[in-house]
Structures are given as C-alpha cells and as structure tokens.
Amino acid sequence: MIGSGFEFRGFDAVAWDRLLSLLRGALHTSLGPTLIVTVDGQGTSIGAFHTSTGRVDAIDQLEDLAQLCEDHETERCVVLEEGVLTEIAERASLRVDPDDDYVGQWLTVIRAARELRGEGRIRLWPDGLSSWPLPSPQILQVGENFLLPNGHAMVLAVFEGPALWTAAVVRRQHDLIDLLAGPDELKQWVGPLGGDWRRDFRVICAAVEQHVAPVHLGVFTEADTARRLLSDKTPGRWAAAVTTREVVVQPVPAWLSLALGADGLVGMASTWTQRLMGLDADQARDYLQAVVRGFTDDQGLPNLLEWEPVRLIMQAISTRPGAPDPDPSDDEQDEDSADTTP
Amino acid sequence: MTPAFRHKDGLIAVAHLRGNEYAQLMSIPPSVDPVIELDDRGLTVGGREVPMYSGAMHYWRIDRDAWRPALVALKDMGLTVVETYAPWSVHELGPGQYDFGESDPRKDLGAFLDLIAEEDLWAFVRPGPHINAELTHFGIPERVIYDRRCQARSPEQNPVLLYFPPKMFPVPSYASEAYFAEVERWYQRVGSIVSRRIYPEGPVILLQVDNEAAYYFRGSAYDQDYHPDAITRWHAFVEHKYGDLAYANAAHAREYSDWAAIEPPVRFDANEPRALVRHLDWSRFQEHLITTGLSRLRDIMASAGMSGTPVMHNLPPGDLSAPVHVPDLQREIGLVGLDYYHRASDYETIKRRTLYLAGTVPLPYSPELGAGIPAWFTPSTDADSLFCAMTACAHGLRGFNMYMAVGRDRWVGGPIDARGEPRPAMQDWKKLLTALARTRFVRLHQPVQTAIVLPREYVRLSRATHLFGPLSATVIEMLTGHAFGTSRGGKLGFDHEIQLQWWRAAQQAAQTLKALGVPYHYIDSEAQEARWREYELLCCPTFDFIGTHTWRRLKDAEARGARVVHGPATPELDDSMNQTNFDPIGSALRVDWSSSETTTQALKHLVESLQLARPYSASPATIETCVHREGDRDRVLFVIQPDNAPEVAAEITVPYPMQLTDSLTREIFEARDTLTLPMRGRSCRMLEIEPTATESSQGWP
C-alpha cells in the first residue's frame, strides 16, 4: 500500500523495463482487449467499444457474454447500463476516505461497483467482480506485515556478469510502502562493487541497512538465471537454484525465502507494480492469482514445496491478536478475506 | 516599461519589458533589447533567436549540490532553456507560510533561477496552480483541495474525484472564486521571486499558466462543473449568446422565467435536433469555462508581477476529445501546445495530434515531450521517447520541452540522472538537438497544401453523446488511441449518426490522402482565419447541420481559389438547429466518404488537377516521408517505418540527385533518382539534404 509520501526513484528506462520484464515473465499473464457495451434501461445496446479496435457497430446478442467475447476476440466484456459509471463516481465521491491509502480508496470504489453489479446494472464476463473477494485494508496490512514488517526493506538485485542489471529496494514504514528505489540509488548507497555478486550481496545488504532500513529479505541472482527460473515450468526450480547458489536469498532462512521470500518478493513487487500502473479490478485479480499460479505453474505451492505455506500464513494471521477469523464459512468474512489459495 | 502584447498575423506575442537592474547585477549588457518576440517561427529574445528546445528539471527534487552539474549536463546536451514548475504544495507550509529555501535549501527557487542565469541559460517557469508533476494532489495544497468552496461539483453537487495515484482527491473548480482567491495568494508569493528575474532583469523568458486544463481528465459533458460559481457563469454565457430570453427559451425548448432559471443539462436526453441545442450549448460552455478560467489565472499571474514574457498553456494527451477550445486558448493565452507521452506503437496518435497542431496553431509546440515516463504510466523505453520526438518533428512540431531532462522522484528515465550525471540516452538526444539546431529546424516549413477540417460543432456533439460518464473520452483516447468511438448510436432525428460518422469521414479523408501521397494537416474549424489561408484543398465532413461559421470559412476558402470537398450531406440546419439556407459552395465536390474507392476517385482527380505536391513517394506502402524546406530548398527529410516489422529496404523517389546524411548515425546516402534506405521496425531517420556536386555546380541553392 502506498501513501502520499511514496518515493519512487533511481530507475532509468532500461532498468525499469528490465524489472518489469522479469515480473511479466513471472506472471505469465497478458492484458488482452476488453469489450465495453452500454445498454439502455431496456437492456438494448446503444453503444459498444473494443479497447483495441475502437467502435463496434453491431452487437448481435447480450445473453451469452462468453460467446460475445469470442465473437469480438476479447478476453473480457463489460455490459453497463447507461449512467452506471456516473453512479459509481457519485457513490465513491461520498465514501472515499482521504485518510485511506490508495489501495484502500480503490477498494471503496470497487465496492460501489459491486453494489451496482448486485443491482443488475453491471454484467461482466468473466465475472471477477463478484467472485473476487475484496480484502479489507486491515487484512491487506496483516498480509503485508507478514511479508515485509514495518521498518524493514526488501532487496532484489539482478546481475549480468559483474554489473548490476536491475534492482529494486522496497521499504515499508507506518503500514505503508514509502520507498521503491532502483539501481541508480542502490549504486549510490553501495559504491563500487567487487565484481562477484555472490560476495557483493553482503555489501549491498549492509548499504541498504545503513541508508534505508534493516533488510528483511534479499534476493540476488543473475539475469539469465532469473529469466530461466521465471519461465521454467519445472517444479522445484527455485529450491534447486538456491541450493546451487544460482540464487542467493539473504538474510531470510531458506525455507521462508522459498515459501514467502522469492515468491513473495516478486508477488509483492507485482502487486505494487499493478497498483502503480493503475490496473482495473479484473486485471488486479488476474495478477494476484497469477502471482501464486505463475510461480508454481499451476502445480500449486504445496506440490512445489511439499508443504502448505498458505495454511501457515493463515495460521500466522489468525493467531495475531485482534486479527479476523479466517473461517471462510462466514459470509462477511469471506467477503473481506484475502484469497491466497492457488 | 509596461509589458505589452500585440497580435498580428504570424506574430503571437511581443513583450516589452522593464528596467535592467537585474541585468546589471547579472552582467547582462545594459544595451540589451528588452523585447521577447514569439512568432510562428520561434522565439527571439533581445534580438537573439532562442531555439524552442528546453529541458525540465525540478529543483526541489534535486539536491543542491547536483543543481550545477545537472544544468551543465543539460547545456552540454544542447539545450539553452531550463523549464521548471514551481509547486504550490511543496512551498506552502500552511496558510500564508512558505519555504523558499529558508528551511530546505532545495526549495530555493530564487537561487535556482540565479544559477540558471549564471550558467548562461534561460528559464521557463510554470507556477501552476495545478502542475501534476506526479505530486500528491497534483501540487495543490491539501487544505485547498479539501475546501469544499474550491471543489468542482458533480450534477449531484458531490466532489469530483480524480483517481490518480498515490492518492485520489477532489479536483478544484475552474470557476470557484474561493479557489481563485487562494491562487492569488500563492501567485503573489511566488511572483515576488519570479518577477524580479524576468528578462532582461533575469533569465525568465517564458511563463506557463496552470497545466493540462481539461477538467483533470474528468471532462465528460455531464461529469462536472456544477459548482455554483460555474452555474452563474453558465447563465451569463447563455445570456451573452442569445441576448433575449425569448430566443433562449425557443432554442432550449424551455420556459425560463429569467436568466438565472436556466438549468444546465445533467444527462443526455435529446432525441431530436431541437432538443440537442442546450446540450451543444453546455458542451460549448465547458470549453468556454476553461478558456475564461485560464484567462483569469493569467491575469492574476500578471498582477503578481509574472508578466512581460510570452505565456503558454499545455493540453494533455487525449486533447481531441477534451472540452477545450484550442483556437480560443491560442487567442487568449498566446501559445498552446500539446503534451506527448507516447510509445512508438502510438505512432498514429503522435501523427494525428501533430497534424492537428500544425494545422490549427501558428507554432506547433510541445510543453511536455516525454523523455522518460511517470512511474505509473505504461512503461516506455528511451527508444520510444526518441521515436516520439522525431516523428512529431517529422510531422511539423517546431519546438519541445523535454520532460524530464533531469530525472527525479516518481519518474522513470530522463537523459540526465538526479545527480546531474548523463545517462546513455543523452547521446541520442544530443545528436537530435544538434541536428535541429544545425538545420535551424524551427525556421523550416513543410509543403502542405491540404487540410482536413474538424468541425468543432461535431466534436461537441460527440462529447455530449459520450456514454462512459466519468471515464471520459479523453481518458479513452489516451488509453486506446481511439477518438470519438464512445458515443451513443442513433440518428437523433437526423439522416445520419453524425456523432460517429463525422470522425470516420475525417479518417477516410486522411487515409485516402495518405494513400495518394499527399501531405495534409487537420484544421480546427474555429482556427484563426490566417490558418485557413494556407491551404489549396480543404476536405470537410458535412452533415445535416453545421455551424454557420464553418460554412462561411469554407465559402471564403473557395472564394479565394481553394477547392472544397465536403459531404455526405449539404447542411440545412445551423448549430442552433434553425433551418438555414446555406449558400452552395460553387465549385465544391460532394463526397460521401463511405468507402475508400469513392473517396479516392474524387480526391485523386482533384489532387492531379490542382497539381498538389506529393514529395518523396516511398515503398513499401508502410514507409512514410516528410520533407521540410528552407525557402524553396529541401533541407530535411524524415523517413518513418511505423510498423513493428523486420528491417526493409525502403525505396524513396527523390526529385533531384542529392546526398543525405543521417542526423543521428552520420551515415551518408547518395541518391540520383531513388534513395534506398534500410529501415528497422518502428524507426525514424532524420536525413539532412545536401545537393550533389553536380547539382551544386548547376546553381542549386
């Protein structure tokens, strides 16, 4: 979650593109076109727009939205009653709390949209708006606390030969991500590197600790390794890479770095990235699911690790004083719980 | 001396400036000519040409010890002007309390401007109030943003939220008197620093009022602004238009008891022409509100001492669909430009926007041309930024402000980093800027004899019928590149779906002209008359109704010898939906624009009979060329491959033997009849033309 004082610095276009290319590879996801259809009060189409090709003149039917998507070669479609976006905006303007962070504010807008979907004024295919549980800001905070506690930093440094290829340093303070720094900043903090990243990572961690915050998790590897691991379908690839020191995870214990570190870092980074890029709710949902799915190639974390990290997370959350009960049988709780299952 | 501006053809602004105390202080010769001129060929300061190429650097985001290295690097890159915002929310600590370096040395605007002068650079200052710059609340203090009196209003009198990161916020109103009063206090304070440094007393030679004034991307017709002060202005607007309440009642099909009873429409509810009038009036009023709001801010800025230089304003991507009136802004403010944040894949949008600028305003200029990208935009590469700059120049952009020249917080890229050190991307920018200076590019012109008219009354109709409410047509255009595709269908009592068809007609004309190899511009129907005189062929979509102003312009053009192609209909109603007997345009050709065959058939004959220039034809068909001339001499040729395709050997027909030098790679190509050029996918070459020795000896210029 980012706040008013969020700092983003130290990326040139090349380093940023490299970082995003790794995340895109990790997520195995593409953002295909959307068909948006507006209907009048009788449900008759009065206008349709394809986000790639523009205006669509003829909409043959609106009963089978999956077929409609297929007919128009879109990944999703939205059918909106005329004026419903105005209604969302009006409701949101009354409810969005200036003190909420950006994600919290968006959750308020999405809730307003979901109300109107419930009133039958919005139809979606696939229907992400109803199936995607909306976590409360508090639940998001608990999850993020687990991955990156307040007052700590995460580091991802990717090398090509002896040189830094791209990097990201993330700091969390006062329940907000307040810094995302790139290689330009990191180089300034670290100074000249020795040329062997398997040794240099210690210098990097020390420099981040000195200039940013204690490092909760650091992931260090080479660009080729990162690309291979992020596109390789073989289960257990990360574990093997850590064992052979193709990937160095420091300072987090190996089991945690596997379950919640390497995966978690990229997952968190991708979540922040999509927030930064302002993706819509469907895309965000896809991304979040892809974070889990992409790293396990649909095998699921349990198959990959031979134990159940999600259960561990949920247990950890549920044992926190005051944390909500993760029992999904409660409707309201189900609504507000983070869906971390693959 | 009192600052003064005068307007005449080709001359945008002349500013006579004040004494020279600061000039003495800064060792500027006292005899310096205290005049800044901005005309359609660029900027002259004290008799010296100042190229319209500048670079953005945000002093408050850069450590003080990096200021000078950054300025030196910026100068080394080939820039002579430094642009900066002055951010209200950064300087204001509380009501009436400011920090201009007293606490945080990075905020010392005066010292920054003095350092610019020390480095023999000029300054372009943009004091807001709205600046965006990826600042929280777009640089406006939170206490102002959350003052309800300052907020724009929805039809239900709710605040109007902008959804940009890192915080949503309610946007201010361009009509709010309370907001203007707050801005006045800010301008007075920042003006006390800037005014003392305006040329010739200091380095400031350009000012900008506000930023991207398009209702903060919430500019749909019925999204805002229903602020009480805006409604008062609406009443005055209608009264000014109709003069007599009876006329207003007839036009709006209402029974208003007095002017103050005239309610604005809050949703589109017209299904026949007469019912459209109040919607078109409201749509026009929204443009008017921006123009008058900016004009008011400009006056407040001047009263705070920030005057004596040309003033400009910038419009965001998505401008075509935005409720802003570019020609009126041009007349009122002085210089209006467009901001460019495009990837190479957005080539058609870059081209379309530049051709609109080139057709509509005297000096096509970009106050923000992306060198890098905001952190929350779709990522782009250094190659994207350079491609955008080069192709915009190719189609007629005559100046730009590199935004950002110096990297900073919440920004990706920029040719100079935040410590003032050059990044690798700087070398290509330096080559481009050097070539633009070497060729005196701002002084060149293009042989464009054809324009496609964009009738503003149809733009307003498309906006009024936009279906996505707060997801404005501007945002849709920004995100997808498609303009005017989100209107409702239906003929609204006409014979055509004008709100959709007019733009398709314009696009059909553009595609046909491109296929025929004829360069063209887009001209706003309400552009100054001088702009219309540039063209020998005008293509204009015309439907059941049209503004009498647009028709008169077409008639005038025909009267002075231009040919007019219009259609598919001959209008019978004016834009107040009154039956009007439009005088036929005698020699005009009517085209229905419905297919490329019929359009090509009609235009091909005209192009040949008028002997319109079709310079530097190229193959394969995806390759585009743009030639720029110095007098009668071809000086620069741009060759563009917009497609993401493997390298091809482009074949370009040249009018005479010539030698061409690639401005960036310095490769030299010889061409007698045909130039063969390797072109990579999504690439642009700028080629400087020299005659061959043989041609030179024959007296070629």
PDB file of N, CA, C and O in Angstrom, chain B residues 129-184:
ATOM      1  N   PRO B 129      -1.479  26.985 -10.831  1.00  0.00           N
ATOM      2  CA  PRO B 129      -1.530  26.240  -9.566  1.00  0.00           C
ATOM      3  C   PRO B 129      -1.516  24.711  -9.735  1.00  0.00           C
ATOM      4  O   PRO B 129      -0.905  24.018  -8.946  1.00  0.00           O
ATOM      5  N   HIS B 130      -2.217  24.217 -10.739  1.00  0.00           N
ATOM      6  CA  HIS B 130      -2.193  22.779 -10.993  1.00  0.00           C
ATOM      7  C   HIS B 130      -0.916  22.461 -11.768  1.00  0.00           C
ATOM      8  O   HIS B 130      -0.621  23.106 -12.775  1.00  0.00           O
ATOM      9  N   ILE B 131      -0.144  21.489 -11.286  1.00  0.00           N
ATOM     10  CA  ILE B 131       1.060  21.141 -12.039  1.00  0.00           C
ATOM     11  C   ILE B 131       1.157  19.633 -12.289  1.00  0.00           C
ATOM     12  O   ILE B 131       1.955  19.208 -13.112  1.00  0.00           O
ATOM     13  N   ASN B 132       0.417  18.828 -11.598  1.00  0.00           N
ATOM     14  CA  ASN B 132       0.569  17.371 -11.680  1.00  0.00           C
ATOM     15  C   ASN B 132       1.986  16.986 -11.252  1.00  0.00           C
ATOM     16  O   ASN B 132       2.252  16.861 -10.081  1.00  0.00           O
ATOM     17  N   ALA B 133       2.914  16.841 -12.200  1.00  0.00           N
ATOM     18  CA  ALA B 133       4.298  16.505 -11.853  1.00  0.00           C
ATOM     19  C   ALA B 133       4.375  15.288 -10.945  1.00  0.00           C
ATOM     20  O   ALA B 133       5.306  15.129 -10.172  1.00  0.00           O
ATOM     21  N   GLU B 134       3.335  14.449 -11.017  1.00  0.00           N
ATOM     22  CA  GLU B 134       3.249  13.231 -10.202  1.00  0.00           C
ATOM     23  C   GLU B 134       3.273  13.567  -8.713  1.00  0.00           C
ATOM     24  O   GLU B 134       3.589  12.723  -7.871  1.00  0.00           O
ATOM     25  N   LEU B 135       2.961  14.803  -8.373  1.00  0.00           N
ATOM     26  CA  LEU B 135       2.867  15.162  -6.958  1.00  0.00           C
ATOM     27  C   LEU B 135       1.500  14.747  -6.419  1.00  0.00           C
ATOM     28  O   LEU B 135       0.504  14.763  -7.142  1.00  0.00           O
ATOM     29  N   THR B 136       1.461  14.406  -5.150  1.00  0.00           N
ATOM     30  CA  THR B 136       0.193  14.127  -4.487  1.00  0.00           C
ATOM     31  C   THR B 136      -0.695  15.373  -4.595  1.00  0.00           C
ATOM     32  O   THR B 136      -0.225  16.492  -4.367  1.00  0.00           O
ATOM     33  N   HIS B 137      -1.939  15.185  -4.969  1.00  0.00           N
ATOM     34  CA  HIS B 137      -2.901  16.273  -5.189  1.00  0.00           C
ATOM     35  C   HIS B 137      -2.457  17.216  -6.304  1.00  0.00           C
ATOM     36  O   HIS B 137      -2.873  18.374  -6.349  1.00  0.00           O
ATOM     37  N   PHE B 138      -1.620  16.719  -7.180  1.00  0.00           N
ATOM     38  CA  PHE B 138      -1.157  17.487  -8.353  1.00  0.00           C
ATOM     39  C   PHE B 138      -0.521  18.826  -7.976  1.00  0.00           C
ATOM     40  O   PHE B 138      -0.549  19.782  -8.744  1.00  0.00           O
ATOM     41  N   GLY B 139       0.049  18.893  -6.784  1.00  0.00           N
ATOM     42  CA  GLY B 139       0.802  20.086  -6.395  1.00  0.00           C
ATOM     43  C   GLY B 139      -0.042  21.166  -5.749  1.00  0.00           C
ATOM     44  O   GLY B 139       0.450  22.262  -5.494  1.00  0.00           O
ATOM     45  N   ILE B 140      -1.312  20.878  -5.493  1.00  0.00           N
ATOM     46  CA  ILE B 140      -2.179  21.863  -4.836  1.00  0.00           C
ATOM     47  C   ILE B 140      -2.283  21.477  -3.350  1.00  0.00           C
ATOM     48  O   ILE B 140      -2.447  20.290  -3.036  1.00  0.00           O
ATOM     49  N   PRO B 141      -2.154  22.441  -2.440  1.00  0.00           N
ATOM     50  CA  PRO B 141      -2.168  22.082  -1.015  1.00  0.00           C
ATOM     51  C   PRO B 141      -3.440  21.341  -0.613  1.00  0.00           C
ATOM     52  O   PRO B 141      -4.530  21.652  -1.100  1.00  0.00           O
ATOM     53  N   GLU B 142      -3.281  20.417   0.294  1.00  0.00           N
ATOM     54  CA  GLU B 142      -4.402  19.586   0.725  1.00  0.00           C
ATOM     55  C   GLU B 142      -5.528  20.441   1.320  1.00  0.00           C
ATOM     56  O   GLU B 142      -6.710  20.175   1.094  1.00  0.00           O
ATOM     57  N   ARG B 143      -5.154  21.511   2.038  1.00  0.00           N
ATOM     58  CA  ARG B 143      -6.193  22.346   2.666  1.00  0.00           C
ATOM     59  C   ARG B 143      -7.065  23.014   1.598  1.00  0.00           C
ATOM     60  O   ARG B 143      -8.254  23.262   1.826  1.00  0.00           O
ATOM     61  N   VAL B 144      -6.481  23.282   0.426  1.00  0.00           N
ATOM     62  CA  VAL B 144      -7.259  23.899  -0.663  1.00  0.00           C
ATOM     63  C   VAL B 144      -8.113  22.831  -1.354  1.00  0.00           C
ATOM     64  O   VAL B 144      -9.294  23.044  -1.635  1.00  0.00           O
ATOM     65  N   ILE B 145      -7.485  21.689  -1.587  1.00  0.00           N
ATOM     66  CA  ILE B 145      -8.199  20.590  -2.252  1.00  0.00           C
ATOM     67  C   ILE B 145      -9.448  20.183  -1.467  1.00  0.00           C
ATOM     68  O   ILE B 145     -10.485  19.873  -2.051  1.00  0.00           O
ATOM     69  N   TYR B 146      -9.339  20.193  -0.150  1.00  0.00           N
ATOM     70  CA  TYR B 146     -10.468  19.744   0.670  1.00  0.00           C
ATOM     71  C   TYR B 146     -11.347  20.892   1.178  1.00  0.00           C
ATOM     72  O   TYR B 146     -12.214  20.685   2.027  1.00  0.00           O
ATOM     73  N   ASP B 147     -11.126  22.076   0.634  1.00  0.00           N
ATOM     74  CA  ASP B 147     -12.029  23.202   0.908  1.00  0.00           C
ATOM     75  C   ASP B 147     -13.189  23.084  -0.083  1.00  0.00           C
ATOM     76  O   ASP B 147     -13.021  23.279  -1.284  1.00  0.00           O
ATOM     77  N   ARG B 148     -14.348  22.757   0.430  1.00  0.00           N
ATOM     78  CA  ARG B 148     -15.488  22.476  -0.460  1.00  0.00           C
ATOM     79  C   ARG B 148     -15.779  23.642  -1.413  1.00  0.00           C
ATOM     80  O   ARG B 148     -16.224  23.454  -2.540  1.00  0.00           O
ATOM     81  N   ARG B 149     -15.498  24.871  -0.947  1.00  0.00           N
ATOM     82  CA  ARG B 149     -15.774  26.034  -1.810  1.00  0.00           C
ATOM     83  C   ARG B 149     -14.923  26.017  -3.065  1.00  0.00           C
ATOM     84  O   ARG B 149     -15.265  26.640  -4.063  1.00  0.00           O
ATOM     85  N   CYS B 150     -13.796  25.316  -2.987  1.00  0.00           N
ATOM     86  CA  CYS B 150     -12.869  25.292  -4.127  1.00  0.00           C
ATOM     87  C   CYS B 150     -13.130  24.113  -5.074  1.00  0.00           C
ATOM     88  O   CYS B 150     -12.566  24.064  -6.159  1.00  0.00           O
ATOM     89  N   GLN B 151     -13.948  23.174  -4.627  1.00  0.00           N
ATOM     90  CA  GLN B 151     -14.074  21.919  -5.380  1.00  0.00           C
ATOM     91  C   GLN B 151     -15.075  22.009  -6.526  1.00  0.00           C
ATOM     92  O   GLN B 151     -16.153  22.576  -6.374  1.00  0.00           O
ATOM     93  N   ALA B 152     -14.685  21.381  -7.645  1.00  0.00           N
ATOM     94  CA  ALA B 152     -15.639  21.198  -8.735  1.00  0.00           C
ATOM     95  C   ALA B 152     -16.780  20.314  -8.229  1.00  0.00           C
ATOM     96  O   ALA B 152     -16.612  19.556  -7.271  1.00  0.00           O
ATOM     97  N   ARG B 153     -17.927  20.404  -8.873  1.00  0.00           N
ATOM     98  CA  ARG B 153     -19.103  19.663  -8.407  1.00  0.00           C
ATOM     99  C   ARG B 153     -19.678  18.790  -9.520  1.00  0.00           C
ATOM    100  O   ARG B 153     -19.706  19.175 -10.688  1.00  0.00           O
ATOM    101  N   SER B 154     -20.179  17.660  -9.073  1.00  0.00           N
ATOM    102  CA  SER B 154     -20.911  16.764  -9.964  1.00  0.00           C
ATOM    103  C   SER B 154     -22.351  17.280 -10.083  1.00  0.00           C
ATOM    104  O   SER B 154     -22.741  18.199  -9.362  1.00  0.00           O
ATOM    105  N   PRO B 155     -23.166  16.657 -10.969  1.00  0.00           N
ATOM    106  CA  PRO B 155     -24.569  17.089 -11.052  1.00  0.00           C
ATOM    107  C   PRO B 155     -25.291  17.006  -9.710  1.00  0.00           C
ATOM    108  O   PRO B 155     -26.213  17.770  -9.456  1.00  0.00           O
ATOM    109  N   GLU B 156     -24.844  16.069  -8.854  1.00  0.00           N
ATOM    110  CA  GLU B 156     -25.490  15.952  -7.545  1.00  0.00           C
ATOM    111  C   GLU B 156     -24.786  16.760  -6.465  1.00  0.00           C
ATOM    112  O   GLU B 156     -24.951  16.518  -5.275  1.00  0.00           O
ATOM    113  N   GLN B 157     -23.940  17.690  -6.919  1.00  0.00           N
ATOM    114  CA  GLN B 157     -23.200  18.587  -6.021  1.00  0.00           C
ATOM    115  C   GLN B 157     -22.182  17.859  -5.148  1.00  0.00           C
ATOM    116  O   GLN B 157     -21.777  18.348  -4.090  1.00  0.00           O
ATOM    117  N   ASN B 158     -21.761  16.686  -5.601  1.00  0.00           N
ATOM    118  CA  ASN B 158     -20.694  15.977  -4.900  1.00  0.00           C
ATOM    119  C   ASN B 158     -19.337  16.410  -5.445  1.00  0.00           C
ATOM    120  O   ASN B 158     -19.252  16.897  -6.574  1.00  0.00           O
ATOM    121  N   PRO B 159     -18.274  16.188  -4.662  1.00  0.00           N
ATOM    122  CA  PRO B 159     -16.937  16.444  -5.206  1.00  0.00           C
ATOM    123  C   PRO B 159     -16.666  15.517  -6.388  1.00  0.00           C
ATOM    124  O   PRO B 159     -17.297  14.467  -6.522  1.00  0.00           O
ATOM    125  N   VAL B 160     -15.721  15.905  -7.208  1.00  0.00           N
ATOM    126  CA  VAL B 160     -15.370  15.123  -8.397  1.00  0.00           C
ATOM    127  C   VAL B 160     -13.976  14.552  -8.164  1.00  0.00           C
ATOM    128  O   VAL B 160     -12.991  15.290  -8.110  1.00  0.00           O
ATOM    129  N   LEU B 161     -13.915  13.254  -7.973  1.00  0.00           N
ATOM    130  CA  LEU B 161     -12.635  12.631  -7.596  1.00  0.00           C
ATOM    131  C   LEU B 161     -11.776  12.335  -8.814  1.00  0.00           C
ATOM    132  O   LEU B 161     -12.276  11.866  -9.841  1.00  0.00           O
ATOM    133  N   LEU B 162     -10.494  12.560  -8.661  1.00  0.00           N
ATOM    134  CA  LEU B 162      -9.530  12.104  -9.655  1.00  0.00           C
ATOM    135  C   LEU B 162      -8.862  10.859  -9.085  1.00  0.00           C
ATOM    136  O   LEU B 162      -8.437  10.851  -7.932  1.00  0.00           O
ATOM    137  N   TYR B 163      -8.760   9.823  -9.905  1.00  0.00           N
ATOM    138  CA  TYR B 163      -8.341   8.520  -9.389  1.00  0.00           C
ATOM    139  C   TYR B 163      -6.842   8.265  -9.512  1.00  0.00           C
ATOM    140  O   TYR B 163      -6.401   7.133  -9.420  1.00  0.00           O
ATOM    141  N   PHE B 164      -6.050   9.285  -9.742  1.00  0.00           N
ATOM    142  CA  PHE B 164      -4.612   9.102  -9.953  1.00  0.00           C
ATOM    143  C   PHE B 164      -3.897   8.715  -8.654  1.00  0.00           C
ATOM    144  O   PHE B 164      -4.264   9.184  -7.577  1.00  0.00           O
ATOM    145  N   PRO B 165      -2.855   7.890  -8.766  1.00  0.00           N
ATOM    146  CA  PRO B 165      -2.026   7.620  -7.599  1.00  0.00           C
ATOM    147  C   PRO B 165      -1.150   8.831  -7.266  1.00  0.00           C
ATOM    148  O   PRO B 165      -0.951   9.677  -8.129  1.00  0.00           O
ATOM    149  N   PRO B 166      -0.615   8.940  -6.077  1.00  0.00           N
ATOM    150  CA  PRO B 166      -0.715   7.976  -4.988  1.00  0.00           C
ATOM    151  C   PRO B 166      -1.928   8.194  -4.079  1.00  0.00           C
ATOM    152  O   PRO B 166      -2.071   7.467  -3.109  1.00  0.00           O
ATOM    153  N   LYS B 167      -2.795   9.173  -4.397  1.00  0.00           N
ATOM    154  CA  LYS B 167      -3.997   9.421  -3.588  1.00  0.00           C
ATOM    155  C   LYS B 167      -5.080   9.960  -4.498  1.00  0.00           C
ATOM    156  O   LYS B 167      -4.834  10.856  -5.295  1.00  0.00           O
ATOM    157  N   MET B 168      -6.277   9.446  -4.341  1.00  0.00           N
ATOM    158  CA  MET B 168      -7.405  10.082  -5.010  1.00  0.00           C
ATOM    159  C   MET B 168      -7.671  11.422  -4.338  1.00  0.00           C
ATOM    160  O   MET B 168      -7.427  11.571  -3.136  1.00  0.00           O
ATOM    161  N   PHE B 169      -8.182  12.368  -5.113  1.00  0.00           N
ATOM    162  CA  PHE B 169      -8.524  13.652  -4.485  1.00  0.00           C
ATOM    163  C   PHE B 169      -9.601  14.361  -5.289  1.00  0.00           C
ATOM    164  O   PHE B 169      -9.751  14.120  -6.491  1.00  0.00           O
ATOM    165  N   PRO B 170     -10.370  15.243  -4.621  1.00  0.00           N
ATOM    166  CA  PRO B 170     -11.392  16.022  -5.330  1.00  0.00           C
ATOM    167  C   PRO B 170     -10.736  17.171  -6.089  1.00  0.00           C
ATOM    168  O   PRO B 170      -9.906  17.888  -5.530  1.00  0.00           O
ATOM    169  N   VAL B 171     -11.111  17.323  -7.346  1.00  0.00           N
ATOM    170  CA  VAL B 171     -10.433  18.313  -8.177  1.00  0.00           C
ATOM    171  C   VAL B 171     -11.025  19.694  -7.953  1.00  0.00           C
ATOM    172  O   VAL B 171     -12.208  19.831  -7.627  1.00  0.00           O
ATOM    173  N   PRO B 172     -10.204  20.744  -8.140  1.00  0.00           N
ATOM    174  CA  PRO B 172     -10.724  22.102  -7.984  1.00  0.00           C
ATOM    175  C   PRO B 172     -11.573  22.531  -9.177  1.00  0.00           C
ATOM    176  O   PRO B 172     -11.505  21.926 -10.238  1.00  0.00           O
ATOM    177  N   SER B 173     -12.307  23.590  -8.958  1.00  0.00           N
ATOM    178  CA  SER B 173     -13.189  24.134  -9.992  1.00  0.00           C
ATOM    179  C   SER B 173     -12.495  25.284 -10.721  1.00  0.00           C
ATOM    180  O   SER B 173     -11.871  26.134 -10.083  1.00  0.00           O
ATOM    181  N   TYR B 174     -12.652  25.311 -12.033  1.00  0.00           N
ATOM    182  CA  TYR B 174     -12.110  26.437 -12.807  1.00  0.00           C
ATOM    183  C   TYR B 174     -13.027  27.659 -12.762  1.00  0.00           C
ATOM    184  O   TYR B 174     -12.804  28.616 -13.480  1.00  0.00           O
ATOM    185  N   ALA B 175     -14.062  27.593 -11.915  1.00  0.00           N
ATOM    186  CA  ALA B 175     -14.957  28.742 -11.777  1.00  0.00           C
ATOM    187  C   ALA B 175     -14.978  29.282 -10.350  1.00  0.00           C
ATOM    188  O   ALA B 175     -15.463  30.378 -10.117  1.00  0.00           O
ATOM    189  N   SER B 176     -14.431  28.526  -9.406  1.00  0.00           N
ATOM    190  CA  SER B 176     -14.590  28.871  -7.990  1.00  0.00           C
ATOM    191  C   SER B 176     -13.852  30.157  -7.623  1.00  0.00           C
ATOM    192  O   SER B 176     -12.625  30.247  -7.763  1.00  0.00           O
ATOM    193  N   GLU B 177     -14.610  31.116  -7.120  1.00  0.00           N
ATOM    194  CA  GLU B 177     -13.997  32.370  -6.686  1.00  0.00           C
ATOM    195  C   GLU B 177     -13.078  32.118  -5.489  1.00  0.00           C
ATOM    196  O   GLU B 177     -12.042  32.763  -5.345  1.00  0.00           O
ATOM    197  N   ALA B 178     -13.472  31.206  -4.631  1.00  0.00           N
ATOM    198  CA  ALA B 178     -12.635  30.897  -3.462  1.00  0.00           C
ATOM    199  C   ALA B 178     -11.295  30.317  -3.921  1.00  0.00           C
ATOM    200  O   ALA B 178     -10.241  30.642  -3.362  1.00  0.00           O
ATOM    201  N   TYR B 179     -11.340  29.502  -4.941  1.00  0.00           N
ATOM    202  CA  TYR B 179     -10.097  28.920  -5.473  1.00  0.00           C
ATOM    203  C   TYR B 179      -9.215  30.021  -6.101  1.00  0.00           C
ATOM    204  O   TYR B 179      -8.011  30.074  -5.845  1.00  0.00           O
ATOM    205  N   PHE B 180      -9.842  30.879  -6.877  1.00  0.00           N
ATOM    206  CA  PHE B 180      -9.052  31.973  -7.476  1.00  0.00           C
ATOM    207  C   PHE B 180      -8.394  32.823  -6.386  1.00  0.00           C
ATOM    208  O   PHE B 180      -7.259  33.277  -6.534  1.00  0.00           O
ATOM    209  N   ALA B 181      -9.111  33.049  -5.292  1.00  0.00           N
ATOM    210  CA  ALA B 181      -8.542  33.852  -4.202  1.00  0.00           C
ATOM    211  C   ALA B 181      -7.342  33.148  -3.573  1.00  0.00           C
ATOM    212  O   ALA B 181      -6.325  33.785  -3.244  1.00  0.00           O
ATOM    213  N   GLU B 182      -7.452  31.820  -3.419  1.00  0.00           N
ATOM    214  CA  GLU B 182      -6.313  31.061  -2.885  1.00  0.00           C
ATOM    215  C   GLU B 182      -5.129  31.131  -3.848  1.00  0.00           C
ATOM    216  O   GLU B 182      -3.979  31.306  -3.430  1.00  0.00           O
ATOM    217  N   VAL B 183      -5.428  30.979  -5.129  1.00  0.00           N
ATOM    218  CA  VAL B 183      -4.351  31.010  -6.127  1.00  0.00           C
ATOM    219  C   VAL B 183      -3.670  32.381  -6.122  1.00  0.00           C
ATOM    220  O   VAL B 183      -2.449  32.478  -6.255  1.00  0.00           O
ATOM    221  N   GLU B 184      -4.477  33.407  -5.948  1.00  0.00           N
ATOM    222  CA  GLU B 184      -3.901  34.749  -5.951  1.00  0.00           C
ATOM    223  C   GLU B 184      -2.854  34.896  -4.852  1.00  0.00           C
ATOM    224  O   GLU B 184      -1.780  35.462  -5.072  1.00  0.00           O
TER     225      GLU B 184
END
